[in-house]
Short mmCIF file of C-alpha atoms and ligand atoms in Angstrom, two decimals:
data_model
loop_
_atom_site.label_atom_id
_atom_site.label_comp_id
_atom_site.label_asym_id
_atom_site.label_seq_id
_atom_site.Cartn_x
_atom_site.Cartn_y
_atom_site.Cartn_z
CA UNK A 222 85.51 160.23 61.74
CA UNK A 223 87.79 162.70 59.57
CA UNK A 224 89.48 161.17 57.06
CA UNK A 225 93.09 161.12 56.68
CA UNK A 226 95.33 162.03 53.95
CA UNK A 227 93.81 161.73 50.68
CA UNK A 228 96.81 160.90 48.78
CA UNK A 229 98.44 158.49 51.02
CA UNK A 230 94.91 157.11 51.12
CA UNK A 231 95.09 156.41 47.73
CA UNK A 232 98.19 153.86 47.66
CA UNK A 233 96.86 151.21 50.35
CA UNK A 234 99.61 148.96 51.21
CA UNK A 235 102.79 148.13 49.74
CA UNK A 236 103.07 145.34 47.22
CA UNK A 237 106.12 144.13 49.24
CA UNK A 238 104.19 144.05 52.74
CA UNK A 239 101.53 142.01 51.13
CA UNK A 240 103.76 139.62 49.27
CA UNK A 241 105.65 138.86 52.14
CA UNK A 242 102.41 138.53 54.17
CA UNK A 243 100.98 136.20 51.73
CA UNK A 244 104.59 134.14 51.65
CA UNK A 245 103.92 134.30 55.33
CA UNK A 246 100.45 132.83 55.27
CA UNK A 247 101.25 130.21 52.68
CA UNK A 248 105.09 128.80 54.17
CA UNK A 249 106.19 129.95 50.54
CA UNK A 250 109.19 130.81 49.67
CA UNK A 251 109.87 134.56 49.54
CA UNK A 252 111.39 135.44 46.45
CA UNK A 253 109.31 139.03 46.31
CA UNK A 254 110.11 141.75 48.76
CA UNK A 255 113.82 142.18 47.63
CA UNK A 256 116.01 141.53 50.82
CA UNK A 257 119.03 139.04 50.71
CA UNK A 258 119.74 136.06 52.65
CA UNK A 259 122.91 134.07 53.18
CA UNK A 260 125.37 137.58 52.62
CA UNK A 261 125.28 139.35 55.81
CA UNK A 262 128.93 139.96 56.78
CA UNK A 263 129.93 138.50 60.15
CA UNK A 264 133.15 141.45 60.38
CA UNK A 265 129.77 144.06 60.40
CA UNK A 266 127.90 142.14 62.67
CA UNK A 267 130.46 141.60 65.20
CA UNK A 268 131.47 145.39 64.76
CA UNK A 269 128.18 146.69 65.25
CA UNK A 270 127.42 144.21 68.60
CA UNK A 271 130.36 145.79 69.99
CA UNK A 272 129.42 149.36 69.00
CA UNK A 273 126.11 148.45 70.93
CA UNK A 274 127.36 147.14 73.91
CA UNK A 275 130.06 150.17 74.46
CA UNK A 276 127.93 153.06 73.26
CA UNK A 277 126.89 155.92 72.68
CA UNK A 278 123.11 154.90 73.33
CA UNK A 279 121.94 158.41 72.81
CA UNK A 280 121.65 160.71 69.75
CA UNK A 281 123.97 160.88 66.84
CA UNK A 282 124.57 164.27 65.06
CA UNK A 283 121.80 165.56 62.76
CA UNK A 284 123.80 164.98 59.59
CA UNK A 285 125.21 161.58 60.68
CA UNK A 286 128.47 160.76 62.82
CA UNK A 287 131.92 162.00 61.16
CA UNK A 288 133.53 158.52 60.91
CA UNK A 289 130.27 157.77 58.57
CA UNK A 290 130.09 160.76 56.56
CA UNK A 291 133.83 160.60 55.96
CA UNK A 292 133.99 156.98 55.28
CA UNK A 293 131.00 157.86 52.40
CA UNK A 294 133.25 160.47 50.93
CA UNK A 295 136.26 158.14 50.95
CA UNK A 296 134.13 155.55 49.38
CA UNK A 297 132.89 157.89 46.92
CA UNK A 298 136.64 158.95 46.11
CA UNK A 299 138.06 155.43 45.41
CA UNK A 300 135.02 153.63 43.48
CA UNK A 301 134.08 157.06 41.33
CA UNK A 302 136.81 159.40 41.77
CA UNK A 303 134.17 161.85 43.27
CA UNK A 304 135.11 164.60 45.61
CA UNK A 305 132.85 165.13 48.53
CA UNK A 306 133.35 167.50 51.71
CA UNK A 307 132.74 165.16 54.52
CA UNK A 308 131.26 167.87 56.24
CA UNK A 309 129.05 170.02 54.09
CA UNK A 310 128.47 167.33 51.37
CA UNK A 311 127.20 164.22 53.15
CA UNK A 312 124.03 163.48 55.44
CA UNK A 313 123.29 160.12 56.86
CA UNK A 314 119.62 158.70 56.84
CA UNK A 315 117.89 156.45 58.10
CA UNK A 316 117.87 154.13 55.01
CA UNK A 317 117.54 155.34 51.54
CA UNK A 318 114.34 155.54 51.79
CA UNK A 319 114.09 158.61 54.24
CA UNK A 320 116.90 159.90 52.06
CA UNK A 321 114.57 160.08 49.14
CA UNK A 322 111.91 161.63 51.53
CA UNK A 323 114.16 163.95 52.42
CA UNK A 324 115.26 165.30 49.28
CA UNK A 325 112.26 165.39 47.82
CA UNK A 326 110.12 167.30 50.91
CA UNK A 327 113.47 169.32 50.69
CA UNK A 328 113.63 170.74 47.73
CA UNK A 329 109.77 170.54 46.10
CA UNK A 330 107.59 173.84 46.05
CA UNK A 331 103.65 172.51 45.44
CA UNK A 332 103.00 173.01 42.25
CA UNK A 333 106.72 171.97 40.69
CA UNK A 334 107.00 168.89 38.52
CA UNK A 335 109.21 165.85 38.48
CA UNK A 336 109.91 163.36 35.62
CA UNK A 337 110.27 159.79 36.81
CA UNK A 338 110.86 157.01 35.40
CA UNK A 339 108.47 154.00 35.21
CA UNK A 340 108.53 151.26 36.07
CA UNK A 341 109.72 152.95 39.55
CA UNK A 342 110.10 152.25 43.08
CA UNK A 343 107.32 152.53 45.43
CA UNK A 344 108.14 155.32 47.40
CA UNK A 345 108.53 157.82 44.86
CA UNK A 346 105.34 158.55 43.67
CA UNK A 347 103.27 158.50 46.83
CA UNK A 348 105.94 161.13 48.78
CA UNK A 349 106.28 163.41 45.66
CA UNK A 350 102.77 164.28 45.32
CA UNK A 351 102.21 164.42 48.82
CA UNK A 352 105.10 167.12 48.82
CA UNK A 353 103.14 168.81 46.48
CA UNK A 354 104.89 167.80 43.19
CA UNK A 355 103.07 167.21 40.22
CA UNK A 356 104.86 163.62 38.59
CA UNK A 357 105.33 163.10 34.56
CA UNK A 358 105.61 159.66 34.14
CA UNK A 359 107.78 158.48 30.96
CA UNK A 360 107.54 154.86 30.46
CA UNK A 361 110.94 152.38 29.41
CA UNK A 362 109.32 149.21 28.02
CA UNK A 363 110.69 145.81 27.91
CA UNK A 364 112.76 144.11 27.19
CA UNK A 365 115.22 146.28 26.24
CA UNK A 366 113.73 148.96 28.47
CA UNK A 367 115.90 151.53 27.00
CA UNK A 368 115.34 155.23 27.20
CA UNK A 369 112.74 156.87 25.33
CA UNK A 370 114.93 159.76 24.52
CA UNK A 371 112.05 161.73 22.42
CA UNK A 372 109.39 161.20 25.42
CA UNK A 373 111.72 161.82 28.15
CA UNK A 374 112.85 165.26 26.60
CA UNK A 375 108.40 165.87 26.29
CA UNK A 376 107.99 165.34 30.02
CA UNK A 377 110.77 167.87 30.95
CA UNK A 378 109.17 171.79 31.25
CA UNK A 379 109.58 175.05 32.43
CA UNK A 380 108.20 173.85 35.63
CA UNK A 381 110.41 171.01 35.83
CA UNK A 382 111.86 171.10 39.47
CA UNK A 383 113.78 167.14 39.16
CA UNK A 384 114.02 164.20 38.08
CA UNK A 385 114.39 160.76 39.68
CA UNK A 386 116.59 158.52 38.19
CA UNK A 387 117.35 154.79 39.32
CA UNK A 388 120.55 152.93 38.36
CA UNK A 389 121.53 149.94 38.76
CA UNK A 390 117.00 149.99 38.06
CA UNK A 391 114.48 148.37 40.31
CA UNK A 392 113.17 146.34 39.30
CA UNK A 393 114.47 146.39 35.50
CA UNK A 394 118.03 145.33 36.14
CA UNK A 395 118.46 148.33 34.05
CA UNK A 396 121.91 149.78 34.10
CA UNK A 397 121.83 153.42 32.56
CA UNK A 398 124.79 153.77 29.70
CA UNK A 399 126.78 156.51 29.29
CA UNK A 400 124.75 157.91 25.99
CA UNK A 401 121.92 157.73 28.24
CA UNK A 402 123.44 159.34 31.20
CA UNK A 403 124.26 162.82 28.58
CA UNK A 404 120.61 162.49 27.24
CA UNK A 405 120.05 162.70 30.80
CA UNK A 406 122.69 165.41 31.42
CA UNK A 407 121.76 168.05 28.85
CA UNK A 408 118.04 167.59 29.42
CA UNK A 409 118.82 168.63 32.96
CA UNK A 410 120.76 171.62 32.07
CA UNK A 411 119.02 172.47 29.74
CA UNK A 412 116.07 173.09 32.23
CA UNK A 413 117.92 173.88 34.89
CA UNK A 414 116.37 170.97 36.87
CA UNK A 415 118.33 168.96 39.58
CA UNK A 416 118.54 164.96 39.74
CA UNK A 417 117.63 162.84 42.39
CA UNK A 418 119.69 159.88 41.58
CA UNK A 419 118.65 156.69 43.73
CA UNK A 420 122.40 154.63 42.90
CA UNK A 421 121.07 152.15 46.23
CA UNK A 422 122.41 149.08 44.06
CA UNK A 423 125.75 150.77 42.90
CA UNK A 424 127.38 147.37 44.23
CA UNK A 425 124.73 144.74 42.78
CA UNK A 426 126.29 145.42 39.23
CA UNK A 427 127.03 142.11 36.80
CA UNK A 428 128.86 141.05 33.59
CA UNK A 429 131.10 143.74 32.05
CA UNK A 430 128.26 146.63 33.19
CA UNK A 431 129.46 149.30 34.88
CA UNK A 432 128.12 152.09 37.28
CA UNK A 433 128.73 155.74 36.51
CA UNK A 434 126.97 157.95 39.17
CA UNK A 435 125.35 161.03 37.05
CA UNK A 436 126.92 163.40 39.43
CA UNK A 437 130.31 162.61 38.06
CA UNK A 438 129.27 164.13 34.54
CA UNK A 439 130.63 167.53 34.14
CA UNK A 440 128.31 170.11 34.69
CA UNK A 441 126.24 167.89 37.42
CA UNK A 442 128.62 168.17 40.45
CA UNK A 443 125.83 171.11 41.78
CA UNK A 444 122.71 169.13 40.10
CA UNK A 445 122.50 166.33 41.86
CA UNK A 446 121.49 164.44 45.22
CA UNK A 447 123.27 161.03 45.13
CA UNK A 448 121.17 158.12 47.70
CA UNK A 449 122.99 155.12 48.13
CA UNK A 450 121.93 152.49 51.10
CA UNK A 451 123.95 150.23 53.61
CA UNK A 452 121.17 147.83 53.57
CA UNK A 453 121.86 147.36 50.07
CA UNK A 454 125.97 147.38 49.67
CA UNK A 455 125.92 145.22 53.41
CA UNK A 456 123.33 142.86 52.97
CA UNK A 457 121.54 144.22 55.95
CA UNK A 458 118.28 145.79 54.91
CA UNK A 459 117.10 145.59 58.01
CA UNK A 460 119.29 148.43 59.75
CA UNK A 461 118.12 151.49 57.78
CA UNK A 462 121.24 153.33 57.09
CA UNK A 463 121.53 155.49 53.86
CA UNK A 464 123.36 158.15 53.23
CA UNK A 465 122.86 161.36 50.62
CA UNK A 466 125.71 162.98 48.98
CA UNK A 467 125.44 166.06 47.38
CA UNK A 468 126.77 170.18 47.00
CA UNK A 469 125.96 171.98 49.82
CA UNK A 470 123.58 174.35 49.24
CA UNK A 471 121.51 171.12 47.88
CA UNK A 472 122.13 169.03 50.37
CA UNK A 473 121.56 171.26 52.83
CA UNK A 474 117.64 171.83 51.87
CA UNK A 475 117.46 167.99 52.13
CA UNK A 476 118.86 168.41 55.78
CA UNK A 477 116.07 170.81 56.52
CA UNK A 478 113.61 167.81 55.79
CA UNK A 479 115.85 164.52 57.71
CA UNK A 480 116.06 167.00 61.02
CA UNK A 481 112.09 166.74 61.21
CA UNK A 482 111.39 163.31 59.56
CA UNK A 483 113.88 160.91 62.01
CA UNK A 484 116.76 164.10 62.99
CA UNK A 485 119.36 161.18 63.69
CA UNK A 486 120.33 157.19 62.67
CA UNK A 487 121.34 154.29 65.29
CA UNK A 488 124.93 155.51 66.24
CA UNK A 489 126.21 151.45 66.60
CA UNK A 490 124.92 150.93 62.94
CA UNK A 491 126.56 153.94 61.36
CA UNK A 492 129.80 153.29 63.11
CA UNK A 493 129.57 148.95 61.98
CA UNK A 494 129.01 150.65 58.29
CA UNK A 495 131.61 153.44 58.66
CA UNK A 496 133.76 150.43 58.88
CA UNK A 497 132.28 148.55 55.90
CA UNK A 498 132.84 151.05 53.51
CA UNK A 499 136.51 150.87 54.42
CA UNK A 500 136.74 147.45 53.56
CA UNK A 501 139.24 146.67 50.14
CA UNK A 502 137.73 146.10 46.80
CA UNK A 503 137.56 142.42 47.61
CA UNK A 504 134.63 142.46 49.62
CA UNK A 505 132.65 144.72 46.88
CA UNK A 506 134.08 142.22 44.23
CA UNK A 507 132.91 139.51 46.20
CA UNK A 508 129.47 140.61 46.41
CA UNK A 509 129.26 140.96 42.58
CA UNK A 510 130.44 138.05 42.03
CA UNK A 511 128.26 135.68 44.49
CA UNK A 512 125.25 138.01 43.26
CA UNK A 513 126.06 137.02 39.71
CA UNK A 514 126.62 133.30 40.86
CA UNK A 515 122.58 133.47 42.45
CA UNK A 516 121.53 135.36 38.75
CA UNK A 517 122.54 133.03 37.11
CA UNK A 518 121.44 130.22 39.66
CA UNK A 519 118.06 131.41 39.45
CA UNK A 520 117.74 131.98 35.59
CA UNK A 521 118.68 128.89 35.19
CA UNK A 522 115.99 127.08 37.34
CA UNK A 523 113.34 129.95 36.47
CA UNK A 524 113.71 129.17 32.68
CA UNK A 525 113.40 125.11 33.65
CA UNK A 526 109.79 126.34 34.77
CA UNK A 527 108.66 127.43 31.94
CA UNK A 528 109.58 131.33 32.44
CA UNK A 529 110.93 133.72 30.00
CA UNK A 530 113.39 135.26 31.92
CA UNK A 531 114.73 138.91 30.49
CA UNK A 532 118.51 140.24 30.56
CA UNK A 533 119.43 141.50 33.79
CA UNK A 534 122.53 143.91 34.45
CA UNK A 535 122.52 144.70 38.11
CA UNK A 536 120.38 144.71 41.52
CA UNK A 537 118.80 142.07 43.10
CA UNK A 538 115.96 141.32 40.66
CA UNK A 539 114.96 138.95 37.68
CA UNK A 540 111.99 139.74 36.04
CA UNK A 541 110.44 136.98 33.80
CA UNK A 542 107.52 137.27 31.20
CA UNK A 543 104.87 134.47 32.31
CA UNK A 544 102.65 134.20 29.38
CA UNK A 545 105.07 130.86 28.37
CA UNK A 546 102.74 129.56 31.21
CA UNK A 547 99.45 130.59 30.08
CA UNK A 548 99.18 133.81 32.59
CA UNK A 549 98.46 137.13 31.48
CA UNK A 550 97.77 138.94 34.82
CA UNK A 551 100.85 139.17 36.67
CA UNK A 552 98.78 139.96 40.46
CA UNK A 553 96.83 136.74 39.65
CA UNK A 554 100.07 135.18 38.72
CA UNK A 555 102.25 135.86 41.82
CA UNK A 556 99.42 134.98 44.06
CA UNK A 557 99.08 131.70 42.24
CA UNK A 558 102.67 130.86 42.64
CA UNK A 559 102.58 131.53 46.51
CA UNK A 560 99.59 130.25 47.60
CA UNK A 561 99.74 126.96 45.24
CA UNK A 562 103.56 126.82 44.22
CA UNK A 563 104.63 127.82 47.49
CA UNK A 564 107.06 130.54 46.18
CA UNK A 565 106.23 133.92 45.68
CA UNK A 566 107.67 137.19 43.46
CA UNK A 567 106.28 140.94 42.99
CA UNK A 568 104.03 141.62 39.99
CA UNK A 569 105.75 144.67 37.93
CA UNK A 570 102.46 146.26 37.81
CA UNK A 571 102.86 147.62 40.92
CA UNK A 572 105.65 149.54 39.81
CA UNK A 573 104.17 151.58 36.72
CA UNK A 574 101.71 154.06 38.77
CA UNK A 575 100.55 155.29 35.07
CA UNK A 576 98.69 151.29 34.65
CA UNK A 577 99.79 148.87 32.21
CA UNK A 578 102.35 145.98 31.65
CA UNK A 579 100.88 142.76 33.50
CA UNK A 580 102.95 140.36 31.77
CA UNK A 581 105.73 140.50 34.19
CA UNK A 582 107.24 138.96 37.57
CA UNK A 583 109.84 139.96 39.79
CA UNK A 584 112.02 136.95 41.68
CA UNK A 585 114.54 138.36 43.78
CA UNK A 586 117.80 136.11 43.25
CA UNK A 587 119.37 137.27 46.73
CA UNK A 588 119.23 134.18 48.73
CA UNK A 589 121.08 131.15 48.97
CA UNK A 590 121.79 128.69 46.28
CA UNK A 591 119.79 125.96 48.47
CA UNK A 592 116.95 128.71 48.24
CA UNK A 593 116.71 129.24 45.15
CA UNK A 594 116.86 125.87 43.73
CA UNK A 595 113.96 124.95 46.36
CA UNK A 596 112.28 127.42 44.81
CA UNK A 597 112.74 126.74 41.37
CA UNK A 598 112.32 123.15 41.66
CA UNK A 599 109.06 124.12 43.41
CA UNK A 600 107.71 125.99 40.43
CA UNK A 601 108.93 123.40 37.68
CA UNK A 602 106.89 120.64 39.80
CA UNK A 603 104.08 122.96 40.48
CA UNK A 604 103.71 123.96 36.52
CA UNK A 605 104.77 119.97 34.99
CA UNK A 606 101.83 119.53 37.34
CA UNK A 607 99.36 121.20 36.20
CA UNK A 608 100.27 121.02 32.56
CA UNK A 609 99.72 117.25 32.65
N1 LIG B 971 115.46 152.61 46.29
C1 LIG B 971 115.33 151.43 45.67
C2 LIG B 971 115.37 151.38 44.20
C3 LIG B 971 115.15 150.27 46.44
O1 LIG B 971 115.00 149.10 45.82
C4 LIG B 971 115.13 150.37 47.84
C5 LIG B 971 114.93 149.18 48.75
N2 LIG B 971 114.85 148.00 48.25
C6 LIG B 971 115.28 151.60 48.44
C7 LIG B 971 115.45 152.71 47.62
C8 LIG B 971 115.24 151.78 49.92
O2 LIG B 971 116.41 151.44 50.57
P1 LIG B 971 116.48 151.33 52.17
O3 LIG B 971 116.10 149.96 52.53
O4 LIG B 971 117.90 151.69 52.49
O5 LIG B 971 115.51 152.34 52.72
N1 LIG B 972 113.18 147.73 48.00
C1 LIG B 972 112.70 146.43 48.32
C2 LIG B 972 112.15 145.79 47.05
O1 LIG B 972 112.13 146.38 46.01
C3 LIG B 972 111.64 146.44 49.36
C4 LIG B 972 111.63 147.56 50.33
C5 LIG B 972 110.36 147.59 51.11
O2 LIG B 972 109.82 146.56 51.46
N2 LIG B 972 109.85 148.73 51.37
O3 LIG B 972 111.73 144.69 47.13
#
């Protein structure tokens, strides 16, 4: 048998499919694989039923339907005061995650490089290489992760082609500052490079942090591809809508990639999220806030267990150093806590490609208050346990 891609080859399966397998398996609790429970609006639901049941059934336009792509851009307008052409300026995806596929098969030439940030997503790597791209990893540590301004400014060459750049950060809870955003900024000039900018948690944003999409900076308004996701700012991560905004020479050569990867979206989920993003500032407020509520929530009961837990700013994710309880390998850890504990996280190795840090756990705090003290109670019996 011929083998098959020897770069996808490489990656196996994804740290989330085989957490929430192993929850599966074990009846445990699944606070890895970061999807929320308990916040699904019943207005989007109901919208989108009815959207099903009346129609279209057939395919939507390439670039998404109008009431979508206009409804992004009017979102865009009243959160960041960013300008976007409805029609030249915004593509709907099928979840952020083909948008990033897009973009990046879009606009990479083999041999280009792109600076990323680690710890990263999952996706990024694996599609960027197989575009071609050659990655330079620069590395934020805890537990300030903060940005390594001399390192960052190494990584970025004459072959630089983009970088990626994550904020609100998965699974930091990192929220890029504005110094960091004009490190960012002139770096990118400098080298004439564009930004991917992955903003998927723009509404999972806590205390007095604040979101500041790098295409607002002056100077960046051509630069960069901005990726946001319904499944993220509606609590459905299920549906698979995202949407890309960017200038349209940009994000046209992403276009050229989303017509062969999926061409179109669901047309009843686009329209249910067209009318989501119309919503008032309540329902984004309200978000925050409950989010904030299950942060702190699950802090709280984490820290009861015997956790460290570090600072988080926005997203869905906690991540907590477990060497309080005697663990130093963060795989062995979170398949301890699921298979005996009965609750189970992501270990953060899996999200620095370049090896290293395995003192770390991810607990997504998106579920219900009922959840998540289960699940903390769980662990604090589990650990009194076997400490006595
Ligand atoms: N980027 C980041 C940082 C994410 O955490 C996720 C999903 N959790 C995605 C992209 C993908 O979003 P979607 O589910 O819309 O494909
Ligand atoms: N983005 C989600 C997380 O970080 C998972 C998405 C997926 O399972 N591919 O947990």
């Amino acid at each position: 048998m011929k083998s098959g891609n020897s770069i996808l080859a490489g990656y196996g399966t994804t740290i989330f499919e085989t957490m929430s397998r192993l929850a599966r398996q074990h009846g445990a609790i699944n606070l890895g694989q970061g999807f929320p429970e308990g916040l699904e609006p019943d207005a989007l639901l109901r919208e989108a039923a009815r959207l099903m049941n009346e129609g279209p059934q057939q395919y939507a336009p390439m670039l998404g339907l109008p009431e979508l792509r206009h409804a992004v851009a009017r979102h865009a307008r009243r959160f960041y005061g960013l300008e976007a052409d409805a029609d030249t300026e915004v593509m709907v995806t099928s979840g952020a995650t083909e948008a990033l596929a897009a973009c990046l098969f879009g606009l990479i030439e083999p041999g280009d490089e792109v600076v990323v940030l680690e710890p990263c997503y999952d996706s990024y790597l694996p599609i960027l290489r197989r575009a071609g791209a050659v990655p330079r990893l620069v590395r934020l540590t805890p537990p300030d992760w903060s940005l390594p301004r001399q390192a960052l400014a190494e990584a970025f060459g004459p072959r630089t082609k983009l970088m990626i750049l994550n904020s609100p950060m998965n699974p930091t809870g990192k929220v890029f500052d504005a110094a960091e955003l004009a490190v960012i900024a002139d770096l990118l000039q400098r080298h004439d490079a564009y930004c991917l900018c992955d903003e998927v948690y723009e509404h999972q944003i806590y205390d007095e942090a604040r979101h500041i999409p790098l295409i607002t900076l002056p100077g960046l308004r051509e630069r960069c591809l901005r990726v946001g996701s319904a499944g993220k700012s509606f609590s459905v991560t299920g549906w698979k809508v995202g949407y890309v905004t960017a200038a349209p020479a940009l994000l046209a050569m992403a276009a050229r990639a989303h017509q062969y990867l999926t061409f179109a979206t669901p047309p009843a989920l686009q329209g249910a999220v067209a009318a989501g993003l119309d919503w008032d500032d309540g329902y984004f407020q309200g978000l925050r806030r409950d989010l904030q509520d299950r942060r702190d929530h699950l802090r709280a009961g984490l820290e009861a267990a015997g956790l460290a837990v570090l600072p988080c700013r926005g997203s869905y994710f906690l991540t907590a150093d477990i060497r309080p309880l005697g663990f130093d390998d963060d795989e062995a850890f979170c398949r301890h806590i699921t298979e005996k504990a009965g609750v189970a996280a992501v270990p953060l190795s899996a999200f620095y490609p370049g090896g290293g840090t395995r003192h770390l756990a991810r607990f997504c705090f998106a579920k219900t208050q009922d959840i998540l003290d289960v699940a903390a109670l769980r662990l604090r019996q589990h650990f009194r346990e076997t400490s006595s």
